[in-house]
């Protein structure tokens, strides 16, 4: 899901940086003191998680975990993913500093969408089962959204939107499933152990001022 | 993968329930996050450990590596982690004028070969791999590096063998390839076509040796020159044969994914950044 340097045109790169800056600013504003360590640890999880390859199907796709980060962090998903991608670009040469804006936005924004979908589903279907289902959807939607946004960014390069979208979607179907499950297990676990961490979205957890 | 993570989650959950109450007041202290952090750290470490046992094949980054072999350039493309790029689009540019010189696709091993274009020997080449889905990388070859390669010979058609030949035992070429004066018979008896045919390139420019009467100084010089040329060609071919496994190893090293050192170092960065942020926020309070 990391777009390399030299693929995209300057306007798209600039737009990516602008959107990422807005997202990161809101994320930092909403980020509360007690959440900081969680953000760091989840950013580290994202950083490591995208090294894990999902060996299903013919394509070599890797975990993204942006859905998981979105569901657990809300808007703070932007600073988390921005720092993780910056370190991946510097240490592994994945993506690159020039495309950092676009890459952060594709994965961060879809994480945010996953968060809103998760919240909506939890409200519609209260209880542990609903929570698990919502988490599964959140994890899968994160991957789906990241794929669609990446394809959209590539639509303006020489590779057309439909080709790119089809390829990315097919390659990431197993990843969507796996990440849905990972998010489901993690959120289920957290709801049992530290329910206040899922603060505004978790109705059965004690209300926690955010 | 899941069983492992799940097991560790269970272990962490039991310890959590016993020593920490779950609900707390409106202003929770940071220490209350500790059990959660512990479980998340376990999760991160588990994934890191899983990495060590997994055969990784990731698509974050596409690597490209090119070297000359005889009159050709060989390009090797792989994703970080070791999978080779099949059917990747290769575009070769003139490094100075940005003109597209040729295009092609990598084979199943991620290799692509082409004869060095004359423009490349003057200006150098820029080779770009596009593996789709935003994966792209480039490799630059200097004019100096390309100019050293021997001129394109008739052997270029057979040079496809050189790549595969390096896998086997090193060919013992100089002895049986020594007959510089009879290129035609040499072609016929060659068991290592690529390397031998390259040797046959030089004698083509060999002046006809008449053989009648004592040789003049001119003739002697041309014979010596031709012999020297032939020797150089042979030497180059030998060097190519000896060096190509090394170059392949280099190419493979470049397609390896990040090591444990980078991963652990990166995780340390997050702890450090979070520590810094906590420090400044706590001072502001």
Short mmCIF file of C-alpha atoms in Angstrom, two decimals:
data_model
loop_
_atom_site.label_atom_id
_atom_site.label_comp_id
_atom_site.label_asym_id
_atom_site.label_seq_id
_atom_site.Cartn_x
_atom_site.Cartn_y
_atom_site.Cartn_z
CA UNK A 1 0.00 0.00 0.00
CA UNK A 2 3.07 2.20 0.00
CA UNK A 3 3.24 4.24 -3.16
CA UNK A 4 6.85 4.76 -4.22
CA UNK A 5 8.53 8.05 -5.06
CA UNK A 6 8.32 9.30 -8.61
CA UNK A 7 4.96 7.72 -9.42
CA UNK A 8 2.59 10.54 -8.55
CA UNK A 9 2.39 14.05 -9.94
CA UNK A 10 3.19 17.13 -7.80
CA UNK A 11 -0.44 18.32 -7.32
CA UNK A 12 -1.45 14.97 -5.86
CA UNK A 13 1.60 14.91 -3.62
CA UNK A 14 0.77 18.40 -2.39
CA UNK A 15 -2.89 17.51 -1.84
CA UNK A 16 -1.80 14.46 0.14
CA UNK A 17 0.40 16.57 2.37
CA UNK A 18 -2.32 19.18 2.90
CA UNK A 19 -4.95 16.60 3.87
CA UNK A 20 -2.49 14.78 6.11
CA UNK A 21 -1.58 18.04 7.83
CA UNK A 22 -5.25 18.75 8.57
CA UNK A 23 -5.84 15.23 9.84
CA UNK A 24 -2.71 15.28 11.99
CA UNK A 25 -3.58 18.68 13.47
CA UNK A 26 -7.06 17.51 14.46
CA UNK A 27 -5.62 14.24 15.71
CA UNK A 28 -3.06 15.96 17.92
CA UNK A 29 -5.71 18.33 19.25
CA UNK A 30 -7.98 15.45 20.20
CA UNK A 31 -5.14 13.35 21.57
CA UNK A 32 -5.32 13.34 25.32
CA UNK A 33 -2.41 12.87 27.67
CA UNK A 34 -3.43 9.43 28.88
CA UNK A 35 -3.80 8.16 25.35
CA UNK A 36 -0.24 9.07 24.32
CA UNK A 37 1.46 5.82 25.25
CA UNK A 38 -1.32 3.82 23.58
CA UNK A 39 -0.82 5.83 20.41
CA UNK A 40 2.91 5.15 20.50
CA UNK A 41 2.46 1.44 21.06
CA UNK A 42 -0.15 1.15 18.33
CA UNK A 43 2.08 3.12 15.98
CA UNK A 44 4.82 0.59 16.72
CA UNK A 45 2.33 -2.20 16.01
CA UNK A 46 1.50 -0.62 12.67
CA UNK A 47 5.20 -0.19 11.94
CA UNK A 48 5.91 -3.87 12.58
CA UNK A 49 2.58 -5.20 11.36
CA UNK A 50 3.12 -4.08 7.82
CA UNK A 51 6.15 -6.35 7.64
CA UNK A 52 3.92 -9.40 8.01
CA UNK A 53 2.96 -10.98 4.76
CA UNK A 54 -0.38 -12.70 4.30
CA UNK A 55 0.45 -15.86 2.36
CA UNK A 56 -3.00 -16.42 0.88
CA UNK A 57 -3.54 -16.16 -2.85
CA UNK A 58 -1.03 -15.41 -5.56
CA UNK A 59 -0.16 -11.87 -4.61
CA UNK A 60 2.25 -10.68 -1.96
CA UNK A 61 0.18 -8.42 0.25
CA UNK A 62 1.01 -7.44 3.78
CA UNK A 63 -0.92 -6.46 6.89
CA UNK A 64 -1.80 -2.80 7.22
CA UNK A 65 -3.61 -2.63 10.57
CA UNK A 66 -4.94 0.85 9.87
CA UNK A 67 -8.47 -0.34 10.68
CA UNK A 68 -7.30 -1.55 14.08
CA UNK A 69 -5.55 1.74 14.76
CA UNK A 70 -8.59 3.70 13.64
CA UNK A 71 -10.98 1.74 15.84
CA UNK A 72 -8.76 2.14 18.89
CA UNK A 73 -7.49 5.69 18.34
CA UNK A 74 -10.12 7.65 16.45
CA UNK A 75 -8.64 10.85 15.04
CA UNK A 76 -5.30 10.10 16.69
CA UNK A 77 -4.82 7.53 13.93
CA UNK A 78 -3.30 10.33 11.81
CA UNK A 79 -0.30 11.20 13.99
CA UNK A 80 0.26 7.50 14.72
CA UNK A 81 0.35 6.49 11.06
CA UNK A 82 2.32 9.57 10.06
CA UNK A 83 5.12 8.77 12.51
CA UNK A 84 5.10 5.07 11.64
CA UNK A 85 5.27 5.73 7.90
CA UNK A 86 7.98 8.36 8.36
CA UNK A 87 10.09 5.82 10.23
CA UNK A 88 9.40 3.15 7.62
CA UNK A 89 10.48 5.55 4.90
CA UNK A 90 13.66 6.45 6.76
CA UNK A 91 14.65 3.02 8.05
CA UNK A 92 13.31 0.63 5.40
CA UNK A 93 13.02 2.95 2.39
CA UNK A 94 9.35 1.96 2.04
CA UNK A 95 7.38 4.64 0.29
CA UNK A 96 9.38 7.81 0.73
CA UNK A 97 9.37 11.24 2.30
CA UNK A 98 7.94 12.92 -0.79
CA UNK A 99 4.92 10.61 -0.92
CA UNK A 100 4.55 10.47 2.86
CA UNK A 101 1.55 12.81 2.72
CA UNK A 102 -0.39 10.71 0.24
CA UNK A 103 0.47 7.43 1.94
CA UNK A 104 -0.50 8.75 5.37
CA UNK A 105 -3.78 10.05 4.06
CA UNK A 106 -4.77 6.85 2.25
CA UNK A 107 -4.19 4.75 5.35
CA UNK A 108 -5.12 7.32 7.99
CA UNK A 109 -8.38 8.48 6.45
CA UNK A 110 -9.62 4.93 5.90
CA UNK A 111 -8.72 4.22 9.53
CA UNK A 112 -10.88 7.17 10.50
CA UNK A 113 -13.75 5.87 8.36
CA UNK A 114 -13.32 2.51 10.10
CA UNK A 115 -13.67 4.29 13.44
CA UNK A 116 -16.93 6.00 12.49
CA UNK A 117 -18.36 2.78 11.06
CA UNK A 118 -17.32 0.95 14.21
CA UNK A 119 -19.06 3.54 16.41
CA UNK A 120 -22.22 3.47 14.35
CA UNK A 121 -22.42 -0.33 14.39
CA UNK A 122 -21.79 -0.48 18.14
CA UNK A 123 -24.70 1.93 18.70
CA UNK A 124 -26.98 -0.04 16.40
CA UNK A 125 -26.09 -3.39 17.93
CA UNK A 126 -25.14 -3.09 21.58
CA UNK A 127 -23.57 -5.96 23.45
CA UNK A 128 -20.46 -8.06 23.07
CA UNK A 129 -21.53 -9.68 19.80
CA UNK A 130 -22.25 -6.32 18.24
CA UNK A 131 -18.92 -5.04 19.45
CA UNK A 132 -17.10 -7.93 17.83
CA UNK A 133 -18.99 -7.58 14.56
CA UNK A 134 -18.34 -3.85 14.51
CA UNK A 135 -14.64 -4.42 15.15
CA UNK A 136 -14.46 -6.96 12.34
CA UNK A 137 -16.09 -4.48 9.97
CA UNK A 138 -13.75 -1.73 11.16
CA UNK A 139 -10.66 -3.83 10.45
CA UNK A 140 -11.89 -4.85 7.02
CA UNK A 141 -13.05 -1.36 6.07
CA UNK A 142 -9.65 0.07 6.94
CA UNK A 143 -8.00 -2.14 4.32
CA UNK A 144 -10.75 -1.64 1.76
CA UNK A 145 -10.62 2.14 2.12
CA UNK A 146 -6.84 2.25 1.93
CA UNK A 147 -6.97 0.19 -1.26
CA UNK A 148 -9.61 2.41 -2.85
CA UNK A 149 -7.78 5.62 -1.94
CA UNK A 150 -4.47 4.24 -3.22
CA UNK A 151 -6.16 3.31 -6.49
CA UNK A 152 -7.67 6.79 -6.62
CA UNK A 153 -4.23 8.37 -6.17
CA UNK A 154 -2.88 6.11 -8.91
CA UNK A 155 -5.80 6.98 -11.20
CA UNK A 156 -4.03 10.18 -12.12
CA UNK A 157 -0.80 8.34 -12.96
CA UNK A 158 -0.41 6.27 -16.12
CA UNK A 159 -2.02 3.27 -14.46
CA UNK A 160 -5.79 3.75 -14.72
CA UNK A 161 -8.10 3.73 -11.68
CA UNK A 162 -10.02 0.60 -12.61
CA UNK A 163 -6.94 -1.53 -13.30
CA UNK A 164 -5.22 -0.41 -10.13
CA UNK A 165 -8.35 -0.74 -8.02
CA UNK A 166 -9.10 -4.23 -9.31
CA UNK A 167 -5.55 -5.44 -8.70
CA UNK A 168 -5.33 -3.92 -5.25
CA UNK A 169 -8.79 -5.15 -4.25
CA UNK A 170 -8.08 -8.75 -5.31
CA UNK A 171 -4.69 -8.77 -3.62
CA UNK A 172 -6.14 -7.43 -0.39
CA UNK A 173 -9.23 -9.63 -0.02
CA UNK A 174 -7.37 -12.08 2.25
CA UNK A 175 -5.80 -9.16 4.09
CA UNK A 176 -9.27 -7.71 4.77
CA UNK A 177 -10.38 -10.99 6.28
CA UNK A 178 -7.26 -11.38 8.41
CA UNK A 179 -7.35 -7.80 9.64
CA UNK A 180 -11.04 -8.05 10.43
CA UNK A 181 -10.27 -11.04 12.63
CA UNK A 182 -7.26 -9.37 14.26
CA UNK A 183 -9.31 -6.27 15.05
CA UNK A 184 -12.16 -8.41 16.35
CA UNK A 185 -9.91 -10.36 18.73
CA UNK A 186 -8.03 -7.28 19.90
CA UNK A 187 -11.14 -5.20 20.55
CA UNK A 188 -12.86 -8.15 22.22
CA UNK A 189 -9.85 -8.59 24.46
CA UNK A 190 -9.63 -4.91 25.32
CA UNK A 191 -13.35 -4.74 26.05
CA UNK A 192 -12.87 -7.45 28.64
CA UNK A 193 -9.65 -6.14 30.16
CA UNK A 194 -9.65 -2.34 29.73
CA UNK A 195 -13.09 -1.35 28.48
CA UNK A 196 -12.58 2.35 29.22
CA UNK A 197 -10.02 2.39 26.44
CA UNK A 198 -12.81 2.11 23.88
CA UNK A 199 -14.30 5.18 25.49
CA UNK A 200 -16.97 6.99 23.54
CA UNK A 201 -17.84 4.05 21.36
CA UNK A 202 -18.28 1.35 23.93
CA UNK A 203 -21.68 1.65 25.61
CA UNK A 204 -21.15 -0.96 28.27
CA UNK A 205 -17.88 0.45 29.47
CA UNK A 206 -17.78 3.03 32.28
CA UNK A 207 -18.03 6.52 30.88
CA UNK A 208 -14.61 8.00 30.63
CA UNK A 209 -14.04 11.66 30.04
CA UNK A 210 -12.17 12.17 26.81
CA UNK B 1 -0.45 -16.87 13.96
CA UNK B 2 -3.74 -16.35 15.70
CA UNK B 3 -3.35 -19.16 18.14
CA UNK B 4 -0.08 -17.75 19.30
CA UNK B 5 -1.41 -14.25 19.78
CA UNK B 6 -4.56 -15.51 21.39
CA UNK B 7 -2.66 -17.58 23.89
CA UNK B 8 -0.55 -14.63 24.95
CA UNK B 9 -3.68 -12.51 25.18
CA UNK B 10 -5.25 -14.99 27.55
CA UNK B 11 -2.21 -15.09 29.74
CA UNK B 12 -2.16 -11.31 29.94
CA UNK B 13 -5.90 -11.06 30.58
CA UNK B 14 -5.84 -13.30 33.64
CA UNK B 15 -3.04 -11.35 35.26
CA UNK B 16 -4.86 -8.12 34.46
CA UNK B 17 -8.06 -9.09 36.15
CA UNK B 18 -6.40 -10.09 39.36
CA UNK B 19 -4.27 -7.08 40.11
CA UNK B 20 -6.04 -4.11 38.52
CA UNK B 21 -9.57 -2.89 39.00
CA UNK B 22 -11.10 -2.03 35.68
CA UNK B 23 -13.03 1.18 36.19
CA UNK B 24 -11.40 4.29 37.51
CA UNK B 25 -12.18 7.93 38.03
CA UNK B 26 -12.41 10.85 35.67
CA UNK B 27 -8.71 11.59 35.92
CA UNK B 28 -6.91 8.33 35.54
CA UNK B 29 -3.22 8.30 36.20
CA UNK B 30 -0.84 7.06 33.57
CA UNK B 31 0.13 4.06 35.66
CA UNK B 32 -3.35 2.66 35.23
CA UNK B 33 -2.57 2.12 31.57
CA UNK B 34 0.27 -0.21 32.46
CA UNK B 35 -1.59 -3.55 32.16
CA UNK B 36 -2.96 -2.55 28.79
CA UNK B 37 0.43 -1.38 27.67
CA UNK B 38 1.94 -4.65 28.82
CA UNK B 39 -0.53 -6.63 26.77
CA UNK B 40 0.07 -4.43 23.74
CA UNK B 41 3.83 -4.76 24.15
CA UNK B 42 3.36 -8.52 24.24
CA UNK B 43 1.34 -8.25 21.03
CA UNK B 44 4.06 -6.20 19.35
CA UNK B 45 6.79 -8.57 20.48
CA UNK B 46 4.78 -11.59 19.34
CA UNK B 47 4.41 -10.12 15.89
CA UNK B 48 8.12 -9.30 15.84
CA UNK B 49 8.93 -12.87 16.82
CA UNK B 50 6.55 -14.24 14.20
CA UNK B 51 8.49 -12.27 11.67
CA UNK B 52 11.63 -14.20 12.43
CA UNK B 53 10.01 -17.53 11.65
CA UNK B 54 8.04 -16.48 8.65
CA UNK B 55 9.31 -16.62 5.13
CA UNK B 56 8.60 -13.03 4.28
CA UNK B 57 7.50 -11.85 0.88
CA UNK B 58 6.32 -8.31 1.12
CA UNK B 59 5.34 -5.73 -1.35
CA UNK B 60 6.41 -2.48 0.16
CA UNK B 61 9.25 -1.73 -2.02
CA UNK B 62 10.54 -2.93 -5.32
CA UNK B 63 14.28 -3.30 -5.69
CA UNK B 64 16.27 -3.04 -8.86
CA UNK B 65 19.86 -3.97 -9.55
CA UNK B 66 21.65 -4.00 -12.90
CA UNK B 67 25.07 -5.11 -14.07
CA UNK B 68 26.86 -5.72 -17.32
CA UNK B 69 27.63 -9.20 -18.49
CA UNK B 70 29.49 -9.35 -21.78
CA UNK B 71 27.82 -7.04 -24.28
CA UNK B 72 24.56 -7.00 -22.33
CA UNK B 73 23.03 -5.39 -19.30
CA UNK B 74 21.16 -7.67 -16.94
CA UNK B 75 18.49 -6.17 -14.71
CA UNK B 76 17.24 -8.00 -11.64
CA UNK B 77 14.06 -6.85 -9.91
CA UNK B 78 12.56 -8.12 -6.69
CA UNK B 79 10.23 -7.06 -3.93
CA UNK B 80 11.83 -6.48 -0.58
CA UNK B 81 11.71 -9.87 1.07
CA UNK B 82 12.87 -11.82 -1.94
CA UNK B 83 9.96 -12.39 -4.34
CA UNK B 84 11.06 -11.58 -7.84
CA UNK B 85 9.03 -9.22 -9.98
CA UNK B 86 7.34 -11.17 -12.73
CA UNK B 87 6.20 -9.28 -15.79
CA UNK B 88 7.33 -5.94 -14.41
CA UNK B 89 7.58 -3.07 -16.87
CA UNK B 90 11.15 -2.03 -17.56
CA UNK B 91 11.93 1.26 -19.25
CA UNK B 92 15.48 2.19 -20.18
CA UNK B 93 16.24 5.88 -20.48
CA UNK B 94 19.24 7.75 -21.78
CA UNK B 95 20.58 9.28 -18.57
CA UNK B 96 21.43 12.60 -20.23
CA UNK B 97 18.62 13.21 -22.71
CA UNK B 98 15.82 11.34 -20.88
CA UNK B 99 14.92 9.67 -24.17
CA UNK B 100 13.30 6.23 -23.89
CA UNK B 101 15.75 3.81 -25.46
CA UNK B 102 13.90 0.56 -25.01
CA UNK B 103 11.16 -1.12 -23.03
CA UNK B 104 10.48 -4.64 -21.93
CA UNK B 105 9.18 -6.96 -19.25
CA UNK B 106 10.97 -9.04 -16.65
CA UNK B 107 10.76 -12.83 -16.88
CA UNK B 108 9.64 -15.25 -14.18
CA UNK B 109 12.93 -14.83 -12.29
CA UNK B 110 12.65 -11.06 -12.31
CA UNK B 111 15.42 -10.76 -14.92
CA UNK B 112 15.56 -8.65 -18.02
CA UNK B 113 18.49 -8.50 -20.49
CA UNK B 114 19.24 -6.11 -23.27
CA UNK B 115 22.17 -5.18 -25.51
CA UNK B 116 23.83 -1.98 -24.40
CA UNK B 117 22.54 0.76 -26.70
CA UNK B 118 25.23 3.01 -28.22
CA UNK B 119 23.65 6.05 -26.55
CA UNK B 120 24.11 4.32 -23.21
CA UNK B 121 27.87 4.07 -23.68
CA UNK B 122 28.02 7.80 -24.25
CA UNK B 123 25.62 9.13 -21.60
CA UNK B 124 24.89 6.30 -19.24
CA UNK B 125 21.52 4.68 -18.61
CA UNK B 126 18.63 5.07 -16.21
CA UNK B 127 16.63 1.89 -15.81
CA UNK B 128 13.18 2.05 -14.26
CA UNK B 129 11.08 -0.81 -13.00
CA UNK B 130 7.36 -0.32 -12.54
CA UNK B 131 5.78 -3.30 -10.81
CA UNK B 132 2.30 -1.76 -10.64
CA UNK B 133 0.22 -0.59 -7.68
CA UNK B 134 2.59 2.27 -7.07
CA UNK B 135 5.75 0.18 -6.84
CA UNK B 136 8.56 1.79 -8.76
CA UNK B 137 12.30 2.13 -8.50
CA UNK B 138 15.27 3.18 -10.62
CA UNK B 139 18.85 2.17 -11.21
CA UNK B 140 21.52 4.39 -12.66
CA UNK B 141 24.43 3.08 -14.77
CA UNK B 142 27.38 5.33 -15.54
CA UNK B 143 28.76 5.75 -19.03
CA UNK B 144 32.18 4.67 -17.73
CA UNK B 145 30.83 1.35 -16.47
CA UNK B 146 29.05 0.64 -19.76
CA UNK B 147 31.92 1.74 -22.01
CA UNK B 148 34.10 -1.03 -20.60
CA UNK B 149 31.74 -3.69 -21.86
CA UNK B 150 32.81 -5.40 -25.08
CA UNK B 151 31.12 -4.33 -28.28
CA UNK B 152 28.01 -6.16 -29.33
CA UNK B 153 29.02 -9.32 -31.08
CA UNK B 154 27.19 -12.05 -32.91
CA UNK B 155 27.30 -13.82 -29.61
CA UNK B 156 24.63 -11.61 -28.17
CA UNK B 157 21.94 -13.96 -29.38
CA UNK B 158 23.50 -16.80 -27.47
CA UNK B 159 24.41 -14.67 -24.48
CA UNK B 160 21.14 -15.63 -22.86
CA UNK B 161 22.96 -18.72 -21.74
CA UNK B 162 25.47 -16.83 -19.62
CA UNK B 163 22.91 -16.17 -16.94
CA UNK B 164 22.12 -19.83 -16.45
CA UNK B 165 25.66 -20.98 -17.02
CA UNK B 166 26.91 -19.21 -13.94
CA UNK B 167 24.82 -21.45 -11.75
CA UNK B 168 26.86 -24.50 -12.74
CA UNK B 169 30.59 -25.11 -12.44
CA UNK B 170 32.82 -22.34 -13.69
CA UNK B 171 33.59 -22.96 -17.32
CA UNK B 172 37.21 -23.73 -18.08
CA UNK B 173 37.48 -21.64 -21.14
CA UNK B 174 40.92 -20.28 -21.99
CA UNK B 175 42.63 -23.51 -23.03
CA UNK B 176 40.19 -24.87 -25.55
CA UNK B 177 39.17 -21.43 -26.70
CA UNK B 178 42.70 -20.46 -27.53
CA UNK B 179 42.62 -20.78 -31.28
CA UNK B 180 42.18 -17.21 -32.30
CA UNK B 181 42.88 -17.80 -35.95
CA UNK B 182 39.97 -20.08 -36.70
CA UNK B 183 36.79 -18.57 -35.42
CA UNK B 184 34.53 -20.69 -37.59
CA UNK B 185 35.68 -24.07 -36.42
CA UNK B 186 35.64 -22.74 -32.91
CA UNK B 187 31.97 -21.97 -33.16
CA UNK B 188 31.25 -25.47 -34.21
CA UNK B 189 33.03 -27.21 -31.37
CA UNK B 190 32.06 -24.84 -28.58
CA UNK B 191 30.47 -26.49 -25.61
CA UNK B 192 30.05 -23.14 -23.77
CA UNK B 193 28.60 -21.07 -26.57
CA UNK B 194 28.22 -17.76 -24.81
CA UNK B 195 31.73 -17.42 -23.52
CA UNK B 196 33.42 -18.87 -26.53
CA UNK B 197 31.52 -16.85 -29.04
CA UNK B 198 32.56 -13.74 -27.25
CA UNK B 199 36.16 -14.71 -27.84
CA UNK B 200 35.47 -15.09 -31.50
CA UNK B 201 34.58 -11.44 -31.71
CA UNK B 202 38.13 -10.17 -31.84
CA UNK B 203 39.56 -12.28 -34.65
CA UNK B 204 36.92 -10.96 -36.99
CA UNK B 205 38.97 -7.80 -37.20
CA UNK B 206 42.10 -9.86 -37.60
CA UNK B 207 43.95 -8.96 -40.80
CA UNK B 208 44.43 -11.82 -43.18
CA UNK B 209 47.76 -13.42 -42.63
CA UNK B 210 49.23 -14.17 -46.00
CA UNK B 211 52.01 -16.38 -44.72
CA UNK B 212 54.33 -15.81 -47.71
CA UNK B 213 57.74 -14.29 -47.15
CA UNK B 214 59.18 -12.65 -44.03
CA UNK B 215 56.69 -10.53 -42.13
CA UNK B 216 57.08 -6.77 -42.18
CA UNK B 217 57.03 -4.69 -39.00
CA UNK B 218 53.45 -3.66 -39.80
CA UNK B 219 52.33 -7.21 -40.09
CA UNK B 220 54.06 -8.25 -36.88
CA UNK B 221 52.42 -5.40 -35.03
CA UNK B 222 48.98 -6.25 -36.31
CA UNK B 223 49.44 -9.89 -35.38
CA UNK B 224 50.60 -8.95 -31.89
CA UNK B 225 47.73 -6.50 -31.55
CA UNK B 226 45.23 -9.08 -32.61
CA UNK B 227 46.66 -11.60 -30.18
CA UNK B 228 46.60 -9.05 -27.37
CA UNK B 229 43.02 -8.13 -28.20
CA UNK B 230 42.04 -11.73 -28.17
CA UNK B 231 43.73 -12.21 -24.81
CA UNK B 232 41.92 -9.19 -23.39
CA UNK B 233 38.62 -10.49 -24.66
CA UNK B 234 39.28 -13.85 -23.11
CA UNK B 235 40.32 -12.24 -19.88
CA UNK B 236 37.16 -10.14 -19.83
CA UNK B 237 35.02 -13.17 -20.49
CA UNK B 238 36.74 -15.00 -17.67
CA UNK B 239 36.26 -12.06 -15.34
CA UNK B 240 32.61 -11.87 -16.27
CA UNK B 241 32.17 -15.53 -15.57
CA UNK B 242 33.93 -15.26 -12.24
CA UNK B 243 32.22 -12.07 -11.16
CA UNK B 244 28.66 -12.78 -12.17
CA UNK B 245 27.89 -15.02 -9.17
CA UNK B 246 29.15 -12.21 -6.97
CA UNK B 247 26.96 -9.71 -8.74
CA UNK B 248 24.00 -12.00 -8.35
CA UNK B 249 24.67 -12.27 -4.65
CA UNK B 250 24.81 -8.50 -4.43
CA UNK B 251 21.52 -8.28 -6.29
CA UNK B 252 19.96 -10.73 -3.86
CA UNK B 253 21.32 -8.88 -0.86
CA UNK B 254 19.69 -5.73 -2.14
CA UNK B 255 16.32 -7.44 -2.32
CA UNK B 256 16.37 -8.58 1.29
CA UNK B 257 13.86 -7.04 3.64
CA UNK B 258 14.74 -5.03 6.73
CA UNK B 259 16.60 -6.94 9.39
CA UNK B 260 15.90 -7.38 13.09
CA UNK B 261 18.18 -4.46 13.84
CA UNK B 262 16.09 -1.96 11.88
CA UNK B 263 12.84 -3.32 13.27
CA UNK B 264 13.93 -3.20 16.90
CA UNK B 265 15.51 0.20 16.33
CA UNK B 266 12.27 1.51 14.86
CA UNK B 267 10.28 0.29 17.83
CA UNK B 268 12.73 2.05 20.11
CA UNK B 269 12.02 5.25 18.23
CA UNK B 270 8.32 5.09 19.14
CA UNK B 271 9.11 4.64 22.81
CA UNK B 272 11.51 7.58 22.61
CA UNK B 273 9.03 9.84 20.81
CA UNK B 274 6.26 8.99 23.24
CA UNK B 275 8.63 9.64 26.14
CA UNK B 276 9.50 13.06 24.74
CA UNK B 277 5.85 13.95 24.19
CA UNK B 278 4.94 12.82 27.71
CA UNK B 279 7.79 14.82 29.19
CA UNK B 280 6.75 18.06 27.48
CA UNK B 281 3.08 17.56 28.24
CA UNK B 282 3.78 16.84 31.87
CA UNK B 283 5.81 20.05 32.16
CA UNK B 284 2.94 22.03 30.67
CA UNK B 285 0.47 20.72 33.23
#
